[in-house]
């Protein structure tokens, strides 16, 4: 594990990953993906999908999304253009960090990734007018097991860094998290 720096977070399995760039007078070289190294921090399945999203307005929130069993997925998220506030929300009921979140600013300049493990929901807010995100995912998308949680739910208290563009995706249920986790 020598091409990346791995920062553990308070949520088990969530890492902030920074590639080590090798600079010279021509620019730099970096390893973009390494299955052997990422396997060491829990991304140990074959990449099944590579997804790319573009958002064209500042303040937009996409997420929270995750897939239920048996189609849970892990994903590596990287901003390849612009800037985002990336958030991982622990939705594993038996976890000591249930309903806690970690966040990190991902930019095309800092080249950081966030590793989102199985059982953790993912969302981001765009901090620039044009932001593009690349996702490496270890499971094919299964619409029947996809869960969308309202990112503005006061129960989870996300401290979004800029004014929120209130337009949410049509697939986001406007229910709050208590509808998904009865009794919390």
PDB file of N, CA, C and O in Angstrom, residues 17-83:
ATOM      1  N   UNK A  17      -9.360   8.562   0.730  1.00  0.00           N
ATOM      2  CA  UNK A  17      -8.174   8.026   0.066  1.00  0.00           C
ATOM      3  C   UNK A  17      -7.566   9.103  -0.819  1.00  0.00           C
ATOM      4  O   UNK A  17      -8.274   9.720  -1.618  1.00  0.00           O
ATOM      5  N   UNK A  18      -6.271   9.314  -0.662  1.00  0.00           N
ATOM      6  CA  UNK A  18      -5.560  10.306  -1.475  1.00  0.00           C
ATOM      7  C   UNK A  18      -4.433   9.613  -2.227  1.00  0.00           C
ATOM      8  O   UNK A  18      -3.583   8.976  -1.607  1.00  0.00           O
ATOM      9  N   UNK A  19      -4.424   9.740  -3.566  1.00  0.00           N
ATOM     10  CA  UNK A  19      -3.320   9.150  -4.310  1.00  0.00           C
ATOM     11  C   UNK A  19      -2.035   9.945  -4.077  1.00  0.00           C
ATOM     12  O   UNK A  19      -2.078  11.159  -3.885  1.00  0.00           O
ATOM     13  N   UNK A  20      -0.912   9.238  -4.071  1.00  0.00           N
ATOM     14  CA  UNK A  20       0.389   9.898  -3.975  1.00  0.00           C
ATOM     15  C   UNK A  20       0.847  10.222  -5.391  1.00  0.00           C
ATOM     16  O   UNK A  20       1.085   9.322  -6.199  1.00  0.00           O
ATOM     17  N   UNK A  21       0.953  11.493  -5.676  1.00  0.00           N
ATOM     18  CA  UNK A  21       1.356  11.922  -7.010  1.00  0.00           C
ATOM     19  C   UNK A  21       2.879  12.008  -7.095  1.00  0.00           C
ATOM     20  O   UNK A  21       3.534  12.430  -6.150  1.00  0.00           O
ATOM     21  N   UNK A  22       3.400  11.587  -8.210  1.00  0.00           N
ATOM     22  CA  UNK A  22       4.828  11.703  -8.484  1.00  0.00           C
ATOM     23  C   UNK A  22       4.988  12.871  -9.455  1.00  0.00           C
ATOM     24  O   UNK A  22       4.532  12.798 -10.602  1.00  0.00           O
ATOM     25  N   UNK A  23       5.606  13.948  -8.973  1.00  0.00           N
ATOM     26  CA  UNK A  23       5.737  15.174  -9.767  1.00  0.00           C
ATOM     27  C   UNK A  23       7.116  15.262 -10.423  1.00  0.00           C
ATOM     28  O   UNK A  23       8.113  14.823  -9.864  1.00  0.00           O
ATOM     29  N   UNK A  24       7.136  15.866 -11.595  1.00  0.00           N
ATOM     30  CA  UNK A  24       8.378  16.298 -12.228  1.00  0.00           C
ATOM     31  C   UNK A  24       8.068  17.540 -13.051  1.00  0.00           C
ATOM     32  O   UNK A  24       6.950  18.071 -12.981  1.00  0.00           O
ATOM     33  N   UNK A  25       9.027  18.008 -13.827  1.00  0.00           N
ATOM     34  CA  UNK A  25       8.821  19.256 -14.559  1.00  0.00           C
ATOM     35  C   UNK A  25       7.758  19.156 -15.650  1.00  0.00           C
ATOM     36  O   UNK A  25       7.325  20.170 -16.191  1.00  0.00           O
ATOM     37  N   UNK A  26       7.311  17.964 -15.989  1.00  0.00           N
ATOM     38  CA  UNK A  26       6.266  17.786 -17.004  1.00  0.00           C
ATOM     39  C   UNK A  26       4.867  17.784 -16.418  1.00  0.00           C
ATOM     40  O   UNK A  26       3.881  17.872 -17.136  1.00  0.00           O
ATOM     41  N   UNK A  27       4.776  17.600 -15.093  1.00  0.00           N
ATOM     42  CA  UNK A  27       3.472  17.487 -14.441  1.00  0.00           C
ATOM     43  C   UNK A  27       3.526  16.437 -13.369  1.00  0.00           C
ATOM     44  O   UNK A  27       4.437  16.431 -12.543  1.00  0.00           O
ATOM     45  N   UNK A  28       2.597  15.509 -13.386  1.00  0.00           N
ATOM     46  CA  UNK A  28       2.603  14.445 -12.383  1.00  0.00           C
ATOM     47  C   UNK A  28       2.038  13.154 -12.959  1.00  0.00           C
ATOM     48  O   UNK A  28       1.382  13.136 -14.004  1.00  0.00           O
ATOM     49  N   UNK A  29       2.303  12.086 -12.227  1.00  0.00           N
ATOM     50  CA  UNK A  29       1.761  10.765 -12.502  1.00  0.00           C
ATOM     51  C   UNK A  29       1.097  10.290 -11.212  1.00  0.00           C
ATOM     52  O   UNK A  29       1.628  10.508 -10.121  1.00  0.00           O
ATOM     53  N   UNK A  30      -0.049   9.658 -11.342  1.00  0.00           N
ATOM     54  CA  UNK A  30      -0.698   9.056 -10.182  1.00  0.00           C
ATOM     55  C   UNK A  30      -1.387   7.782 -10.606  1.00  0.00           C
ATOM     56  O   UNK A  30      -1.816   7.654 -11.750  1.00  0.00           O
ATOM     57  N   UNK A  31      -1.491   6.866  -9.695  1.00  0.00           N
ATOM     58  CA  UNK A  31      -2.265   5.652  -9.925  1.00  0.00           C
ATOM     59  C   UNK A  31      -3.712   5.997  -9.617  1.00  0.00           C
ATOM     60  O   UNK A  31      -4.021   6.527  -8.561  1.00  0.00           O
ATOM     61  N   UNK A  32      -4.600   5.692 -10.543  1.00  0.00           N
ATOM     62  CA  UNK A  32      -6.013   6.027 -10.388  1.00  0.00           C
ATOM     63  C   UNK A  32      -6.772   4.929  -9.651  1.00  0.00           C
ATOM     64  O   UNK A  32      -7.687   5.198  -8.898  1.00  0.00           O
ATOM     65  N   UNK A  33      -6.396   3.690  -9.884  1.00  0.00           N
ATOM     66  CA  UNK A  33      -7.056   2.566  -9.247  1.00  0.00           C
ATOM     67  C   UNK A  33      -6.052   1.437  -9.109  1.00  0.00           C
ATOM     68  O   UNK A  33      -5.236   1.215  -9.996  1.00  0.00           O
ATOM     69  N   UNK A  34      -6.132   0.717  -7.990  1.00  0.00           N
ATOM     70  CA  UNK A  34      -5.284  -0.452  -7.785  1.00  0.00           C
ATOM     71  C   UNK A  34      -6.067  -1.449  -6.934  1.00  0.00           C
ATOM     72  O   UNK A  34      -6.253  -1.240  -5.737  1.00  0.00           O
ATOM     73  N   UNK A  35      -6.528  -2.528  -7.563  1.00  0.00           N
ATOM     74  CA  UNK A  35      -7.368  -3.485  -6.838  1.00  0.00           C
ATOM     75  C   UNK A  35      -6.636  -4.091  -5.651  1.00  0.00           C
ATOM     76  O   UNK A  35      -7.246  -4.325  -4.603  1.00  0.00           O
ATOM     77  N   UNK A  36      -5.341  -4.336  -5.783  1.00  0.00           N
ATOM     78  CA  UNK A  36      -4.576  -4.924  -4.660  1.00  0.00           C
ATOM     79  C   UNK A  36      -4.566  -3.992  -3.458  1.00  0.00           C
ATOM     80  O   UNK A  36      -4.758  -4.434  -2.329  1.00  0.00           O
ATOM     81  N   UNK A  37      -4.340  -2.717  -3.690  1.00  0.00           N
ATOM     82  CA  UNK A  37      -4.282  -1.769  -2.575  1.00  0.00           C
ATOM     83  C   UNK A  37      -5.665  -1.502  -1.992  1.00  0.00           C
ATOM     84  O   UNK A  37      -5.832  -1.485  -0.779  1.00  0.00           O
ATOM     85  N   UNK A  38      -6.665  -1.289  -2.830  1.00  0.00           N
ATOM     86  CA  UNK A  38      -7.997  -0.982  -2.323  1.00  0.00           C
ATOM     87  C   UNK A  38      -8.611  -2.182  -1.616  1.00  0.00           C
ATOM     88  O   UNK A  38      -9.451  -2.028  -0.722  1.00  0.00           O
ATOM     89  N   UNK A  39      -8.182  -3.374  -1.969  1.00  0.00           N
ATOM     90  CA  UNK A  39      -8.649  -4.577  -1.283  1.00  0.00           C
ATOM     91  C   UNK A  39      -8.278  -4.529   0.200  1.00  0.00           C
ATOM     92  O   UNK A  39      -9.027  -4.993   1.050  1.00  0.00           O
ATOM     93  N   UNK A  40      -7.138  -3.926   0.509  1.00  0.00           N
ATOM     94  CA  UNK A  40      -6.661  -3.839   1.891  1.00  0.00           C
ATOM     95  C   UNK A  40      -7.589  -3.013   2.790  1.00  0.00           C
ATOM     96  O   UNK A  40      -7.569  -3.159   4.002  1.00  0.00           O
ATOM     97  N   UNK A  41      -8.394  -2.110   2.198  1.00  0.00           N
ATOM     98  CA  UNK A  41      -9.305  -1.284   3.000  1.00  0.00           C
ATOM     99  C   UNK A  41     -10.778  -1.635   2.757  1.00  0.00           C
ATOM    100  O   UNK A  41     -11.663  -0.860   3.107  1.00  0.00           O
ATOM    101  N   UNK A  42     -11.025  -2.794   2.154  1.00  0.00           N
ATOM    102  CA  UNK A  42     -12.393  -3.267   2.068  1.00  0.00           C
ATOM    103  C   UNK A  42     -13.049  -3.229   0.712  1.00  0.00           C
ATOM    104  O   UNK A  42     -14.133  -3.765   0.539  1.00  0.00           O
ATOM    105  N   UNK A  43     -12.419  -2.610  -0.277  1.00  0.00           N
ATOM    106  CA  UNK A  43     -13.000  -2.640  -1.627  1.00  0.00           C
ATOM    107  C   UNK A  43     -12.375  -3.840  -2.324  1.00  0.00           C
ATOM    108  O   UNK A  43     -11.426  -3.727  -3.071  1.00  0.00           O
ATOM    109  N   UNK A  44     -12.929  -5.032  -2.008  1.00  0.00           N
ATOM    110  CA  UNK A  44     -12.257  -6.244  -2.432  1.00  0.00           C
ATOM    111  C   UNK A  44     -13.011  -7.065  -3.463  1.00  0.00           C
ATOM    112  O   UNK A  44     -12.705  -8.221  -3.665  1.00  0.00           O
ATOM    113  N   UNK A  45     -13.970  -6.494  -4.095  1.00  0.00           N
ATOM    114  CA  UNK A  45     -14.662  -7.185  -5.170  1.00  0.00           C
ATOM    115  C   UNK A  45     -14.276  -6.562  -6.506  1.00  0.00           C
ATOM    116  O   UNK A  45     -13.746  -5.456  -6.561  1.00  0.00           O
ATOM    117  N   UNK A  46     -14.587  -7.255  -7.546  1.00  0.00           N
ATOM    118  CA  UNK A  46     -14.337  -6.758  -8.889  1.00  0.00           C
ATOM    119  C   UNK A  46     -15.211  -5.537  -9.159  1.00  0.00           C
ATOM    120  O   UNK A  46     -16.363  -5.494  -8.744  1.00  0.00           O
ATOM    121  N   UNK A  47     -14.656  -4.557  -9.854  1.00  0.00           N
ATOM    122  CA  UNK A  47     -15.461  -3.412 -10.280  1.00  0.00           C
ATOM    123  C   UNK A  47     -16.457  -3.923 -11.310  1.00  0.00           C
ATOM    124  O   UNK A  47     -16.082  -4.501 -12.332  1.00  0.00           O
ATOM    125  N   UNK A  48     -17.753  -3.748 -11.013  1.00  0.00           N
ATOM    126  CA  UNK A  48     -18.827  -4.225 -11.898  1.00  0.00           C
ATOM    127  C   UNK A  48     -19.421  -3.113 -12.750  1.00  0.00           C
ATOM    128  O   UNK A  48     -19.990  -3.365 -13.804  1.00  0.00           O
ATOM    129  N   UNK A  49     -19.331  -1.884 -12.239  1.00  0.00           N
ATOM    130  CA  UNK A  49     -19.852  -0.732 -12.980  1.00  0.00           C
ATOM    131  C   UNK A  49     -18.938   0.446 -12.713  1.00  0.00           C
ATOM    132  O   UNK A  49     -18.381   0.574 -11.621  1.00  0.00           O
ATOM    133  N   UNK A  50     -18.821   1.295 -13.720  1.00  0.00           N
ATOM    134  CA  UNK A  50     -18.201   2.602 -13.535  1.00  0.00           C
ATOM    135  C   UNK A  50     -19.256   3.601 -13.979  1.00  0.00           C
ATOM    136  O   UNK A  50     -19.700   3.585 -15.126  1.00  0.00           O
ATOM    137  N   UNK A  51     -19.693   4.430 -13.037  1.00  0.00           N
ATOM    138  CA  UNK A  51     -20.755   5.393 -13.302  1.00  0.00           C
ATOM    139  C   UNK A  51     -20.179   6.804 -13.305  1.00  0.00           C
ATOM    140  O   UNK A  51     -19.251   7.099 -12.552  1.00  0.00           O
ATOM    141  N   UNK A  52     -20.764   7.657 -14.110  1.00  0.00           N
ATOM    142  CA  UNK A  52     -20.314   9.037 -14.248  1.00  0.00           C
ATOM    143  C   UNK A  52     -21.539   9.932 -14.157  1.00  0.00           C
ATOM    144  O   UNK A  52     -22.533   9.679 -14.824  1.00  0.00           O
ATOM    145  N   UNK A  53     -21.488  10.931 -13.295  1.00  0.00           N
ATOM    146  CA  UNK A  53     -22.613  11.873 -13.226  1.00  0.00           C
ATOM    147  C   UNK A  53     -22.095  13.293 -13.377  1.00  0.00           C
ATOM    148  O   UNK A  53     -20.982  13.609 -12.959  1.00  0.00           O
ATOM    149  N   UNK A  54     -22.915  14.114 -13.988  1.00  0.00           N
ATOM    150  CA  UNK A  54     -22.621  15.535 -14.114  1.00  0.00           C
ATOM    151  C   UNK A  54     -23.789  16.306 -13.522  1.00  0.00           C
ATOM    152  O   UNK A  54     -24.951  15.965 -13.754  1.00  0.00           O
ATOM    153  N   UNK A  55     -23.468  17.323 -12.753  1.00  0.00           N
ATOM    154  CA  UNK A  55     -24.482  18.214 -12.196  1.00  0.00           C
ATOM    155  C   UNK A  55     -24.106  19.620 -12.628  1.00  0.00           C
ATOM    156  O   UNK A  55     -22.944  20.017 -12.525  1.00  0.00           O
ATOM    157  N   UNK A  56     -25.094  20.375 -13.110  1.00  0.00           N
ATOM    158  CA  UNK A  56     -24.805  21.660 -13.738  1.00  0.00           C
ATOM    159  C   UNK A  56     -25.246  22.868 -12.923  1.00  0.00           C
ATOM    160  O   UNK A  56     -25.341  23.967 -13.463  1.00  0.00           O
ATOM    161  N   UNK A  57     -25.488  22.680 -11.635  1.00  0.00           N
ATOM    162  CA  UNK A  57     -25.869  23.811 -10.791  1.00  0.00           C
ATOM    163  C   UNK A  57     -25.238  23.668  -9.410  1.00  0.00           C
ATOM    164  O   UNK A  57     -25.212  22.577  -8.841  1.00  0.00           O
ATOM    165  N   UNK A  58     -24.767  24.750  -8.882  1.00  0.00           N
ATOM    166  CA  UNK A  58     -24.178  24.793  -7.545  1.00  0.00           C
ATOM    167  C   UNK A  58     -25.276  24.619  -6.489  1.00  0.00           C
ATOM    168  O   UNK A  58     -26.381  25.129  -6.649  1.00  0.00           O
ATOM    169  N   UNK A  59     -24.974  23.870  -5.422  1.00  0.00           N
ATOM    170  CA  UNK A  59     -25.913  23.693  -4.318  1.00  0.00           C
ATOM    171  C   UNK A  59     -26.824  22.491  -4.436  1.00  0.00           C
ATOM    172  O   UNK A  59     -27.563  22.185  -3.504  1.00  0.00           O
ATOM    173  N   UNK A  60     -26.770  21.786  -5.562  1.00  0.00           N
ATOM    174  CA  UNK A  60     -27.622  20.613  -5.759  1.00  0.00           C
ATOM    175  C   UNK A  60     -27.138  19.475  -4.868  1.00  0.00           C
ATOM    176  O   UNK A  60     -25.940  19.259  -4.707  1.00  0.00           O
ATOM    177  N   UNK A  61     -28.080  18.747  -4.283  1.00  0.00           N
ATOM    178  CA  UNK A  61     -27.763  17.558  -3.502  1.00  0.00           C
ATOM    179  C   UNK A  61     -28.261  16.343  -4.268  1.00  0.00           C
ATOM    180  O   UNK A  61     -29.403  16.310  -4.720  1.00  0.00           O
ATOM    181  N   UNK A  62     -27.397  15.351  -4.391  1.00  0.00           N
ATOM    182  CA  UNK A  62     -27.771  14.057  -4.968  1.00  0.00           C
ATOM    183  C   UNK A  62     -27.607  13.006  -3.872  1.00  0.00           C
ATOM    184  O   UNK A  62     -26.575  12.912  -3.246  1.00  0.00           O
ATOM    185  N   UNK A  63     -28.648  12.225  -3.655  1.00  0.00           N
ATOM    186  CA  UNK A  63     -28.585  11.186  -2.629  1.00  0.00           C
ATOM    187  C   UNK A  63     -29.613  11.482  -1.556  1.00  0.00           C
ATOM    188  O   UNK A  63     -30.389  12.425  -1.685  1.00  0.00           O
ATOM    189  N   UNK A  64     -29.638  10.725  -0.577  1.00  0.00           N
ATOM    190  CA  UNK A  64     -28.854   9.586  -0.141  1.00  0.00           C
ATOM    191  C   UNK A  64     -29.368   8.325  -0.805  1.00  0.00           C
ATOM    192  O   UNK A  64     -30.555   8.090  -0.842  1.00  0.00           O
ATOM    193  N   UNK A  65     -28.424   7.501  -1.281  1.00  0.00           N
ATOM    194  CA  UNK A  65     -28.760   6.237  -1.919  1.00  0.00           C
ATOM    195  C   UNK A  65     -27.928   5.107  -1.329  1.00  0.00           C
ATOM    196  O   UNK A  65     -26.779   5.302  -0.953  1.00  0.00           O
ATOM    197  N   UNK A  66     -28.531   3.945  -1.293  1.00  0.00           N
ATOM    198  CA  UNK A  66     -27.820   2.705  -1.023  1.00  0.00           C
ATOM    199  C   UNK A  66     -28.701   1.563  -1.509  1.00  0.00           C
ATOM    200  O   UNK A  66     -29.865   1.775  -1.840  1.00  0.00           O
ATOM    201  N   UNK A  67     -28.135   0.349  -1.588  1.00  0.00           N
ATOM    202  CA  UNK A  67     -28.894  -0.825  -2.000  1.00  0.00           C
ATOM    203  C   UNK A  67     -28.991  -1.799  -0.835  1.00  0.00           C
ATOM    204  O   UNK A  67     -28.023  -2.047  -0.133  1.00  0.00           O
ATOM    205  N   UNK A  68     -30.191  -2.349  -0.656  1.00  0.00           N
ATOM    206  CA  UNK A  68     -30.436  -3.355   0.384  1.00  0.00           C
ATOM    207  C   UNK A  68     -29.877  -4.713  -0.016  1.00  0.00           C
ATOM    208  O   UNK A  68     -29.591  -4.958  -1.186  1.00  0.00           O
ATOM    209  N   UNK A  69     -29.796  -5.611   0.984  1.00  0.00           N
ATOM    210  CA  UNK A  69     -29.393  -6.998   0.741  1.00  0.00           C
ATOM    211  C   UNK A  69     -30.376  -7.638  -0.217  1.00  0.00           C
ATOM    212  O   UNK A  69     -31.546  -7.281  -0.197  1.00  0.00           O
ATOM    213  N   UNK A  70     -29.997  -8.531  -1.028  1.00  0.00           N
ATOM    214  CA  UNK A  70     -28.668  -9.114  -1.160  1.00  0.00           C
ATOM    215  C   UNK A  70     -27.788  -8.377  -2.170  1.00  0.00           C
ATOM    216  O   UNK A  70     -26.759  -8.893  -2.574  1.00  0.00           O
ATOM    217  N   UNK A  71     -28.175  -7.185  -2.581  1.00  0.00           N
ATOM    218  CA  UNK A  71     -27.449  -6.451  -3.621  1.00  0.00           C
ATOM    219  C   UNK A  71     -26.714  -5.229  -3.076  1.00  0.00           C
ATOM    220  O   UNK A  71     -26.563  -4.232  -3.770  1.00  0.00           O
ATOM    221  N   UNK A  72     -26.270  -5.308  -1.827  1.00  0.00           N
ATOM    222  CA  UNK A  72     -25.508  -4.201  -1.259  1.00  0.00           C
ATOM    223  C   UNK A  72     -24.284  -3.938  -2.131  1.00  0.00           C
ATOM    224  O   UNK A  72     -23.743  -4.849  -2.738  1.00  0.00           O
ATOM    225  N   UNK A  73     -23.874  -2.689  -2.139  1.00  0.00           N
ATOM    226  CA  UNK A  73     -22.717  -2.323  -2.973  1.00  0.00           C
ATOM    227  C   UNK A  73     -21.740  -1.465  -2.194  1.00  0.00           C
ATOM    228  O   UNK A  73     -22.116  -0.740  -1.278  1.00  0.00           O
ATOM    229  N   UNK A  74     -20.490  -1.585  -2.575  1.00  0.00           N
ATOM    230  CA  UNK A  74     -19.447  -0.675  -2.116  1.00  0.00           C
ATOM    231  C   UNK A  74     -19.099   0.194  -3.309  1.00  0.00           C
ATOM    232  O   UNK A  74     -19.190  -0.252  -4.454  1.00  0.00           O
ATOM    233  N   UNK A  75     -18.672   1.426  -3.029  1.00  0.00           N
ATOM    234  CA  UNK A  75     -18.288   2.289  -4.142  1.00  0.00           C
ATOM    235  C   UNK A  75     -17.143   3.202  -3.750  1.00  0.00           C
ATOM    236  O   UNK A  75     -17.018   3.612  -2.600  1.00  0.00           O
ATOM    237  N   UNK A  76     -16.328   3.483  -4.732  1.00  0.00           N
ATOM    238  CA  UNK A  76     -15.275   4.486  -4.632  1.00  0.00           C
ATOM    239  C   UNK A  76     -15.762   5.693  -5.403  1.00  0.00           C
ATOM    240  O   UNK A  76     -16.139   5.577  -6.573  1.00  0.00           O
ATOM    241  N   UNK A  77     -15.772   6.848  -4.748  1.00  0.00           N
ATOM    242  CA  UNK A  77     -16.323   8.065  -5.352  1.00  0.00           C
ATOM    243  C   UNK A  77     -15.193   9.069  -5.505  1.00  0.00           C
ATOM    244  O   UNK A  77     -14.433   9.315  -4.565  1.00  0.00           O
ATOM    245  N   UNK A  78     -15.098   9.666  -6.678  1.00  0.00           N
ATOM    246  CA  UNK A  78     -14.080  10.689  -6.925  1.00  0.00           C
ATOM    247  C   UNK A  78     -14.681  11.791  -7.786  1.00  0.00           C
ATOM    248  O   UNK A  78     -15.399  11.526  -8.748  1.00  0.00           O
ATOM    249  N   UNK A  79     -14.374  13.035  -7.438  1.00  0.00           N
ATOM    250  CA  UNK A  79     -14.800  14.194  -8.229  1.00  0.00           C
ATOM    251  C   UNK A  79     -13.734  14.431  -9.291  1.00  0.00           C
ATOM    252  O   UNK A  79     -12.564  14.658  -8.965  1.00  0.00           O
ATOM    253  N   UNK A  80     -14.131  14.391 -10.559  1.00  0.00           N
ATOM    254  CA  UNK A  80     -13.167  14.566 -11.637  1.00  0.00           C
ATOM    255  C   UNK A  80     -13.250  15.951 -12.286  1.00  0.00           C
ATOM    256  O   UNK A  80     -12.389  16.311 -13.087  1.00  0.00           O
ATOM    257  N   UNK A  81     -14.278  16.722 -11.902  1.00  0.00           N
ATOM    258  CA  UNK A  81     -14.389  18.102 -12.377  1.00  0.00           C
ATOM    259  C   UNK A  81     -15.199  18.878 -11.350  1.00  0.00           C
ATOM    260  O   UNK A  81     -16.266  18.444 -10.923  1.00  0.00           O
ATOM    261  N   UNK A  82     -14.686  20.034 -10.933  1.00  0.00           N
ATOM    262  CA  UNK A  82     -15.403  20.860  -9.980  1.00  0.00           C
ATOM    263  C   UNK A  82     -15.101  20.471  -8.543  1.00  0.00           C
ATOM    264  O   UNK A  82     -14.026  19.949  -8.233  1.00  0.00           O
ATOM    265  N   UNK A  83     -16.105  20.699  -7.667  1.00  0.00           N
ATOM    266  CA  UNK A  83     -15.953  20.435  -6.236  1.00  0.00           C
ATOM    267  C   UNK A  83     -17.278  19.929  -5.678  1.00  0.00           C
ATOM    268  O   UNK A  83     -18.336  20.452  -6.036  1.00  0.00           O
TER     269      UNK A  83
END
